[in-house]
mmCIF file of C-alpha atoms in Angstrom:
data_model
loop_
_atom_site.group_PDB
_atom_site.id
_atom_site.type_symbol
_atom_site.label_atom_id
_atom_site.label_comp_id
_atom_site.label_asym_id
_atom_site.label_seq_id
_atom_site.Cartn_x
_atom_site.Cartn_y
_atom_site.Cartn_z
ATOM 1 C CA UNK A 597 -74.883 -18.524 -54.393
ATOM 2 C CA UNK A 598 -75.094 -21.803 -52.426
ATOM 3 C CA UNK A 599 -76.939 -22.125 -49.144
ATOM 4 C CA UNK A 600 -73.676 -21.959 -47.062
ATOM 5 C CA UNK A 601 -72.842 -18.554 -48.497
ATOM 6 C CA UNK A 602 -73.758 -15.304 -46.838
ATOM 7 C CA UNK A 603 -74.923 -12.140 -48.458
ATOM 8 C CA UNK A 604 -74.000 -9.005 -46.493
ATOM 9 C CA UNK A 605 -76.142 -6.040 -47.362
ATOM 10 C CA UNK A 606 -74.714 -2.599 -46.445
ATOM 11 C CA UNK A 607 -77.521 -0.030 -46.334
ATOM 12 C CA UNK A 608 -76.945 3.684 -45.884
ATOM 13 C CA UNK A 609 -78.641 6.996 -46.595
ATOM 14 C CA UNK A 610 -75.154 8.280 -47.391
ATOM 15 C CA UNK A 611 -72.151 6.553 -49.034
ATOM 16 C CA UNK A 612 -72.107 3.551 -46.696
ATOM 17 C CA UNK A 613 -68.341 3.561 -46.154
ATOM 18 C CA UNK A 614 -68.783 3.213 -42.337
ATOM 19 C CA UNK A 615 -70.970 0.142 -42.669
ATOM 20 C CA UNK A 616 -68.496 -1.454 -45.048
ATOM 21 C CA UNK A 617 -65.461 -0.920 -42.882
ATOM 22 C CA UNK A 618 -67.319 -2.254 -39.738
ATOM 23 C CA UNK A 619 -68.639 -5.363 -41.720
ATOM 24 C CA UNK A 620 -65.207 -6.219 -43.037
ATOM 25 C CA UNK A 621 -63.605 -5.802 -39.607
ATOM 26 C CA UNK A 622 -66.255 -7.996 -38.060
ATOM 27 C CA UNK A 623 -66.210 -10.828 -40.648
ATOM 28 C CA UNK A 624 -62.411 -10.924 -40.523
ATOM 29 C CA UNK A 625 -62.722 -12.332 -37.019
ATOM 30 C CA UNK A 626 -64.200 -15.557 -38.436
ATOM 31 C CA UNK A 627 -62.692 -18.323 -40.527
ATOM 32 C CA UNK A 628 -65.280 -17.711 -43.176
ATOM 33 C CA UNK A 629 -64.612 -16.538 -46.807
ATOM 34 C CA UNK A 630 -67.737 -17.561 -48.533
ATOM 35 C CA UNK A 631 -69.526 -14.251 -48.413
ATOM 36 C CA UNK A 632 -70.486 -11.349 -50.767
ATOM 37 C CA UNK A 633 -70.922 -7.727 -49.837
ATOM 38 C CA UNK A 634 -73.610 -5.741 -51.590
ATOM 39 C CA UNK A 635 -73.680 -2.035 -50.982
ATOM 40 C CA UNK A 636 -76.854 0.008 -51.160
ATOM 41 C CA UNK A 637 -75.870 3.711 -50.711
ATOM 42 C CA UNK A 638 -77.997 6.881 -50.784
ATOM 43 C CA UNK A 639 -81.265 5.208 -49.732
ATOM 44 C CA UNK A 640 -83.806 7.936 -49.399
ATOM 45 C CA UNK A 641 -87.148 6.210 -50.230
ATOM 46 C CA UNK A 642 -89.043 3.307 -48.670
ATOM 47 C CA UNK A 643 -89.404 1.746 -52.099
ATOM 48 C CA UNK A 644 -85.616 1.259 -52.343
ATOM 49 C CA UNK A 645 -85.682 -0.555 -49.026
ATOM 50 C CA UNK A 646 -88.589 -2.745 -50.094
ATOM 51 C CA UNK A 647 -86.804 -3.867 -53.268
ATOM 52 C CA UNK A 648 -83.635 -4.600 -51.333
ATOM 53 C CA UNK A 649 -85.573 -6.689 -48.816
ATOM 54 C CA UNK A 650 -87.299 -8.683 -51.523
ATOM 55 C CA UNK A 651 -83.878 -9.706 -52.798
ATOM 56 C CA UNK A 652 -82.373 -10.369 -49.394
ATOM 57 C CA UNK A 653 -85.166 -12.664 -48.228
ATOM 58 C CA UNK A 654 -84.438 -15.176 -50.977
ATOM 59 C CA UNK A 655 -81.052 -16.161 -49.506
ATOM 60 C CA UNK A 656 -79.087 -16.286 -46.293
ATOM 61 C CA UNK A 657 -78.483 -12.623 -45.594
ATOM 62 C CA UNK A 658 -77.617 -10.123 -42.996
ATOM 63 C CA UNK A 659 -78.282 -6.370 -43.229
ATOM 64 C CA UNK A 660 -75.963 -3.811 -41.663
ATOM 65 C CA UNK A 661 -77.104 -0.272 -41.872
ATOM 66 C CA UNK A 662 -76.111 3.266 -40.996
ATOM 67 C CA UNK A 663 -79.392 5.181 -41.409
ATOM 68 C CA UNK A 664 -79.785 8.463 -39.576
ATOM 69 C CA UNK A 665 -83.213 9.459 -40.889
ATOM 70 C CA UNK A 666 -85.650 7.996 -38.304
ATOM 71 C CA UNK A 667 -88.525 7.281 -40.709
ATOM 72 C CA UNK A 668 -86.307 5.117 -43.026
ATOM 73 C CA UNK A 669 -84.508 3.516 -40.115
ATOM 74 C CA UNK A 670 -87.852 2.354 -38.529
ATOM 75 C CA UNK A 671 -89.187 1.133 -41.816
ATOM 76 C CA UNK A 672 -86.102 -0.952 -42.492
ATOM 77 C CA UNK A 673 -86.186 -2.541 -39.066
ATOM 78 C CA UNK A 674 -89.905 -3.402 -39.487
ATOM 79 C CA UNK A 675 -89.359 -4.965 -42.868
ATOM 80 C CA UNK A 676 -86.360 -7.091 -41.812
ATOM 81 C CA UNK A 677 -88.362 -8.294 -38.792
ATOM 82 C CA UNK A 678 -91.229 -9.496 -41.098
ATOM 83 C CA UNK A 679 -88.884 -11.780 -42.972
ATOM 84 C CA UNK A 680 -86.676 -12.719 -40.074
ATOM 85 C CA UNK A 681 -83.631 -11.153 -41.622
ATOM 86 C CA UNK A 682 -80.807 -10.338 -39.139
ATOM 87 C CA UNK A 683 -80.424 -6.562 -39.083
ATOM 88 C CA UNK A 684 -77.696 -4.540 -37.315
ATOM 89 C CA UNK A 685 -77.921 -0.833 -36.575
ATOM 90 C CA UNK A 686 -74.377 0.612 -36.308
ATOM 91 C CA UNK A 687 -75.051 4.345 -35.820
ATOM 92 C CA UNK A 688 -77.894 4.529 -33.330
ATOM 93 C CA UNK A 689 -76.096 3.297 -30.196
ATOM 94 C CA UNK A 690 -73.187 5.658 -30.835
ATOM 95 C CA UNK A 691 -75.403 8.683 -31.605
ATOM 96 C CA UNK A 692 -77.579 8.006 -28.559
ATOM 97 C CA UNK A 693 -74.438 7.738 -26.392
ATOM 98 C CA UNK A 694 -73.133 11.106 -27.593
ATOM 99 C CA UNK A 695 -76.580 12.623 -27.275
ATOM 100 C CA UNK A 696 -76.768 11.587 -23.581
ATOM 101 C CA UNK A 697 -73.258 12.846 -22.838
ATOM 102 C CA UNK A 698 -73.632 16.133 -24.747
ATOM 103 C CA UNK A 699 -77.244 16.688 -23.799
ATOM 104 C CA UNK A 700 -77.926 17.594 -27.382
ATOM 105 C CA UNK A 701 -80.151 16.424 -30.195
ATOM 106 C CA UNK A 702 -78.469 14.990 -33.329
ATOM 107 C CA UNK A 703 -79.069 16.635 -36.723
ATOM 108 C CA UNK A 704 -80.144 13.385 -38.321
ATOM 109 C CA UNK A 705 -78.778 14.594 -41.613
ATOM 110 C CA UNK A 706 -77.105 12.023 -43.975
ATOM 111 C CA UNK A 707 -73.550 12.500 -45.281
ATOM 112 C CA UNK A 708 -72.358 15.197 -42.838
ATOM 113 C CA UNK A 709 -68.886 13.594 -42.460
ATOM 114 C CA UNK A 710 -68.497 13.583 -46.239
ATOM 115 C CA UNK A 711 -69.386 17.294 -46.338
ATOM 116 C CA UNK A 712 -66.865 18.047 -43.585
ATOM 117 C CA UNK A 713 -64.211 16.101 -45.445
ATOM 118 C CA UNK A 714 -64.994 17.913 -48.697
ATOM 119 C CA UNK A 715 -64.644 21.278 -46.951
ATOM 120 C CA UNK A 716 -61.291 20.260 -45.417
ATOM 121 C CA UNK A 717 -59.816 19.150 -48.729
ATOM 122 C CA UNK A 718 -61.062 22.311 -50.455
ATOM 123 C CA UNK A 719 -59.264 24.352 -47.762
ATOM 124 C CA UNK A 720 -56.050 22.338 -48.385
ATOM 125 C CA UNK A 721 -56.368 22.815 -52.045
ATOM 126 C CA UNK A 722 -56.810 26.601 -51.648
ATOM 127 C CA UNK A 723 -53.724 26.771 -49.341
ATOM 128 C CA UNK A 724 -51.624 24.846 -51.823
ATOM 129 C CA UNK A 725 -52.885 27.133 -54.567
ATOM 130 C CA UNK A 726 -51.886 30.281 -52.587
ATOM 131 C CA UNK A 727 -48.375 28.855 -52.080
ATOM 132 C CA UNK A 728 -47.952 27.860 -55.664
ATOM 133 C CA UNK A 729 -49.036 31.175 -57.134
ATOM 134 C CA UNK A 730 -47.663 33.446 -54.496
ATOM 135 C CA UNK A 731 -45.650 36.549 -55.536
ATOM 136 C CA UNK A 732 -46.222 36.017 -59.311
ATOM 137 C CA UNK A 733 -44.280 32.752 -59.364
ATOM 138 C CA UNK A 734 -46.427 31.270 -62.158
ATOM 139 C CA UNK A 735 -48.701 33.642 -64.083
ATOM 140 C CA UNK A 736 -50.771 30.678 -65.400
ATOM 141 C CA UNK A 737 -52.436 30.551 -61.987
ATOM 142 C CA UNK A 738 -54.037 33.951 -62.525
ATOM 143 C CA UNK A 739 -56.797 32.695 -64.678
ATOM 144 C CA UNK A 740 -57.496 29.835 -62.230
ATOM 145 C CA UNK A 741 -57.757 32.061 -59.185
ATOM 146 C CA UNK A 742 -60.938 33.186 -57.546
ATOM 147 C CA UNK A 743 -59.193 36.411 -56.490
ATOM 148 C CA UNK A 744 -56.026 38.085 -57.744
ATOM 149 C CA UNK A 745 -54.212 40.522 -55.398
ATOM 150 C CA UNK A 746 -51.831 43.076 -56.753
ATOM 151 C CA UNK A 747 -49.631 45.612 -54.932
ATOM 152 C CA UNK A 748 -46.049 46.743 -54.268
ATOM 153 C CA UNK A 749 -43.845 44.929 -51.768
ATOM 154 C CA UNK A 750 -44.995 44.767 -48.167
ATOM 155 C CA UNK A 751 -48.679 45.468 -48.847
ATOM 156 C CA UNK A 752 -49.815 42.231 -47.199
ATOM 157 C CA UNK A 753 -50.392 40.285 -50.406
ATOM 158 C CA UNK A 754 -49.105 36.947 -49.051
ATOM 159 C CA UNK A 755 -50.743 37.129 -45.594
ATOM 160 C CA UNK A 756 -54.095 38.037 -47.237
ATOM 161 C CA UNK A 757 -53.722 35.186 -49.752
ATOM 162 C CA UNK A 758 -53.185 32.689 -46.991
ATOM 163 C CA UNK A 759 -55.960 34.147 -44.833
ATOM 164 C CA UNK A 760 -58.453 33.881 -47.668
ATOM 165 C CA UNK A 761 -57.223 30.371 -48.543
ATOM 166 C CA UNK A 762 -58.341 29.228 -45.121
ATOM 167 C CA UNK A 763 -61.848 30.334 -46.245
ATOM 168 C CA UNK A 764 -61.557 27.927 -49.209
ATOM 169 C CA UNK A 765 -60.749 30.822 -51.628
ATOM 170 C CA UNK A 766 -58.072 30.380 -54.267
ATOM 171 C CA UNK A 767 -55.918 33.465 -54.416
ATOM 172 C CA UNK A 768 -52.938 34.409 -56.564
ATOM 173 C CA UNK A 769 -50.952 37.544 -56.094
ATOM 174 C CA UNK A 770 -48.680 39.618 -58.309
ATOM 175 C CA UNK A 771 -46.021 42.082 -57.140
ATOM 176 C CA UNK A 772 -46.005 45.487 -58.851
ATOM 177 C CA UNK A 773 -42.435 46.547 -59.609
ATOM 178 C CA UNK A 774 -41.663 49.419 -62.043
ATOM 179 C CA UNK A 775 -38.756 47.605 -63.536
ATOM 180 C CA UNK A 776 -40.500 44.256 -64.029
ATOM 181 C CA UNK A 777 -43.005 43.778 -66.853
ATOM 182 C CA UNK A 778 -46.426 42.548 -65.812
ATOM 183 C CA UNK A 779 -47.542 39.138 -67.058
ATOM 184 C CA UNK A 780 -49.996 39.331 -69.959
ATOM 185 C CA UNK A 781 -52.241 36.889 -68.095
ATOM 186 C CA UNK A 782 -53.054 39.648 -65.568
ATOM 187 C CA UNK A 783 -54.796 41.665 -68.304
ATOM 188 C CA UNK A 784 -56.831 38.635 -69.220
ATOM 189 C CA UNK A 785 -58.388 38.357 -65.725
ATOM 190 C CA UNK A 786 -61.756 40.109 -65.345
ATOM 191 C CA UNK A 787 -61.267 43.336 -63.351
ATOM 192 C CA UNK A 788 -63.939 42.231 -60.940
ATOM 193 C CA UNK A 789 -61.609 39.376 -59.775
ATOM 194 C CA UNK A 790 -58.773 41.732 -59.072
ATOM 195 C CA UNK A 791 -58.044 43.673 -55.855
ATOM 196 C CA UNK A 792 -55.385 46.331 -55.654
ATOM 197 C CA UNK A 793 -53.557 46.865 -52.356
ATOM 198 C CA UNK A 794 -51.967 50.235 -51.450
ATOM 199 C CA UNK A 795 -50.642 51.810 -48.349
ATOM 200 C CA UNK A 796 -49.435 55.025 -46.661
ATOM 201 C CA UNK A 797 -45.854 55.816 -47.742
ATOM 202 C CA UNK A 798 -44.676 56.706 -44.218
ATOM 203 C CA UNK A 799 -46.097 53.499 -42.808
ATOM 204 C CA UNK A 800 -44.434 51.556 -45.601
ATOM 205 C CA UNK A 801 -41.044 53.117 -44.853
ATOM 206 C CA UNK A 802 -41.273 51.712 -41.265
ATOM 207 C CA UNK A 803 -42.262 48.271 -42.492
ATOM 208 C CA UNK A 804 -39.532 48.104 -45.057
ATOM 209 C CA UNK A 805 -36.811 49.345 -42.665
ATOM 210 C CA UNK A 806 -37.868 46.620 -40.240
ATOM 211 C CA UNK A 807 -37.688 44.145 -43.049
ATOM 212 C CA UNK A 808 -34.128 45.290 -43.971
ATOM 213 C CA UNK A 809 -33.057 44.971 -40.309
ATOM 214 C CA UNK A 810 -34.441 41.413 -40.158
ATOM 215 C CA UNK A 811 -32.354 40.605 -43.218
ATOM 216 C CA UNK A 812 -29.273 42.231 -41.706
ATOM 217 C CA UNK A 813 -29.129 45.039 -44.235
ATOM 218 C CA UNK A 814 -28.806 48.755 -43.783
ATOM 219 C CA UNK A 815 -32.004 50.651 -43.371
ATOM 220 C CA UNK A 816 -30.852 53.445 -45.757
ATOM 221 C CA UNK A 817 -31.109 51.053 -48.751
ATOM 222 C CA UNK A 818 -33.067 52.318 -51.771
ATOM 223 C CA UNK A 819 -35.809 49.787 -50.955
ATOM 224 C CA UNK A 820 -36.871 51.795 -47.914
ATOM 225 C CA UNK A 821 -36.318 55.319 -49.298
ATOM 226 C CA UNK A 822 -39.188 57.735 -49.580
ATOM 227 C CA UNK A 823 -38.291 58.487 -53.235
ATOM 228 C CA UNK A 824 -38.369 54.753 -54.194
ATOM 229 C CA UNK A 825 -41.634 54.122 -52.309
ATOM 230 C CA UNK A 826 -43.390 57.117 -53.937
ATOM 231 C CA UNK A 827 -42.227 55.941 -57.319
ATOM 232 C CA UNK A 828 -43.596 52.435 -56.720
ATOM 233 C CA UNK A 829 -46.961 53.709 -55.340
ATOM 234 C CA UNK A 830 -47.368 56.027 -58.309
ATOM 235 C CA UNK A 831 -46.688 53.123 -60.702
ATOM 236 C CA UNK A 832 -48.987 50.764 -58.835
ATOM 237 C CA UNK A 833 -51.782 53.384 -58.887
ATOM 238 C CA UNK A 834 -51.426 53.747 -62.664
ATOM 239 C CA UNK A 835 -51.669 49.984 -63.123
ATOM 240 C CA UNK A 836 -54.708 49.721 -60.899
ATOM 241 C CA UNK A 837 -56.514 52.451 -62.786
ATOM 242 C CA UNK A 838 -55.669 50.803 -66.002
ATOM 243 C CA UNK A 839 -57.078 47.496 -64.806
ATOM 244 C CA UNK A 840 -60.177 49.218 -63.288
ATOM 245 C CA UNK A 841 -60.020 47.156 -60.106
ATOM 246 C CA UNK A 842 -61.114 48.064 -56.533
ATOM 247 C CA UNK A 843 -58.303 49.411 -54.346
ATOM 248 C CA UNK A 844 -57.898 48.889 -50.561
ATOM 249 C CA UNK A 845 -55.592 50.907 -48.317
ATOM 250 C CA UNK A 846 -54.071 48.369 -45.956
ATOM 251 C CA UNK A 847 -51.784 50.807 -43.990
ATOM 252 C CA UNK A 848 -54.022 50.815 -40.868
ATOM 253 C CA UNK A 849 -55.815 47.533 -41.285
ATOM 254 C CA UNK A 850 -55.252 44.078 -39.859
ATOM 255 C CA UNK A 851 -55.205 41.183 -42.330
ATOM 256 C CA UNK A 852 -58.623 40.013 -41.036
ATOM 257 C CA UNK A 853 -60.116 43.456 -41.649
ATOM 258 C CA UNK A 854 -58.738 43.763 -45.128
ATOM 259 C CA UNK A 855 -59.974 40.211 -45.952
ATOM 260 C CA UNK A 856 -63.421 41.227 -44.678
ATOM 261 C CA UNK A 857 -63.449 44.206 -46.986
ATOM 262 C CA UNK A 858 -62.379 42.097 -49.971
ATOM 263 C CA UNK A 859 -65.214 39.649 -49.410
ATOM 264 C CA UNK A 860 -67.673 42.461 -48.934
ATOM 265 C CA UNK A 861 -66.632 43.990 -52.300
ATOM 266 C CA UNK A 862 -67.302 40.719 -53.984
ATOM 267 C CA UNK A 863 -70.628 40.326 -52.314
ATOM 268 C CA UNK A 864 -71.708 43.749 -53.425
ATOM 269 C CA UNK A 865 -70.984 43.095 -57.058
ATOM 270 C CA UNK A 866 -72.653 39.731 -56.832
ATOM 271 C CA UNK A 867 -69.493 37.795 -57.778
ATOM 272 C CA UNK A 868 -69.150 34.457 -55.922
ATOM 273 C CA UNK A 869 -65.622 33.482 -54.919
ATOM 274 C CA UNK A 870 -66.098 30.963 -52.089
ATOM 275 C CA UNK A 871 -65.273 27.399 -53.071
ATOM 276 C CA UNK A 872 -64.236 28.439 -56.514
ATOM 277 C CA UNK A 873 -67.720 29.530 -57.671
#
């Protein structure tokens, strides 16, 4: 690299994306193209900084950094001062500004924004999973799920799937209908990953009648008859016993309460479901 060129060192105790974006935005304000960017991410030792400084001092360089660990930040500033290398701290002025306004001490932990992004995308992935494998649409999803919910119609399978998805848990659900054969994939899922949902027949009559009204249908339809509901509940009970899975009565429970019970069941048996583990 010739003497008119500029080496831009981006130093971070995380990925270094922030430093890169700021550096590119700044250099674009000048009629200057003879530069090279060198990224040094995940710096967690003084020795790494020392090695980088030894390289930077040989040429015309500038160091832009986003270090949040105080010890490493101070060491970097001291080393660049020794060799008269321009050094720009991006994060500190912003962190100090927020600290003053919020009257709070920063965590000083590298990579927090990345962790937040990862958590967000896992949640989106879990929600998409719940939609894709809702109501037994695709039995191939049963083996991929963290939890499989089974139950007859109107036992809160879909609301529970979505609620758990917002906790980064991938949930598939399968409706139990006497006339419809169950997918073989369900019997390949470990029983400890399956939760059966049941309810009080009288409560279910009310729910199904309201559902029929919402659809503009007569409430006397077989779907909401006591005979049909008892038949479905008996069938579902037999399936759940065959699978050997835990069963939750959702008739008097809010979705949040049922979800809490599901998570407690998994904690008790030591089976991790959060984040797909």
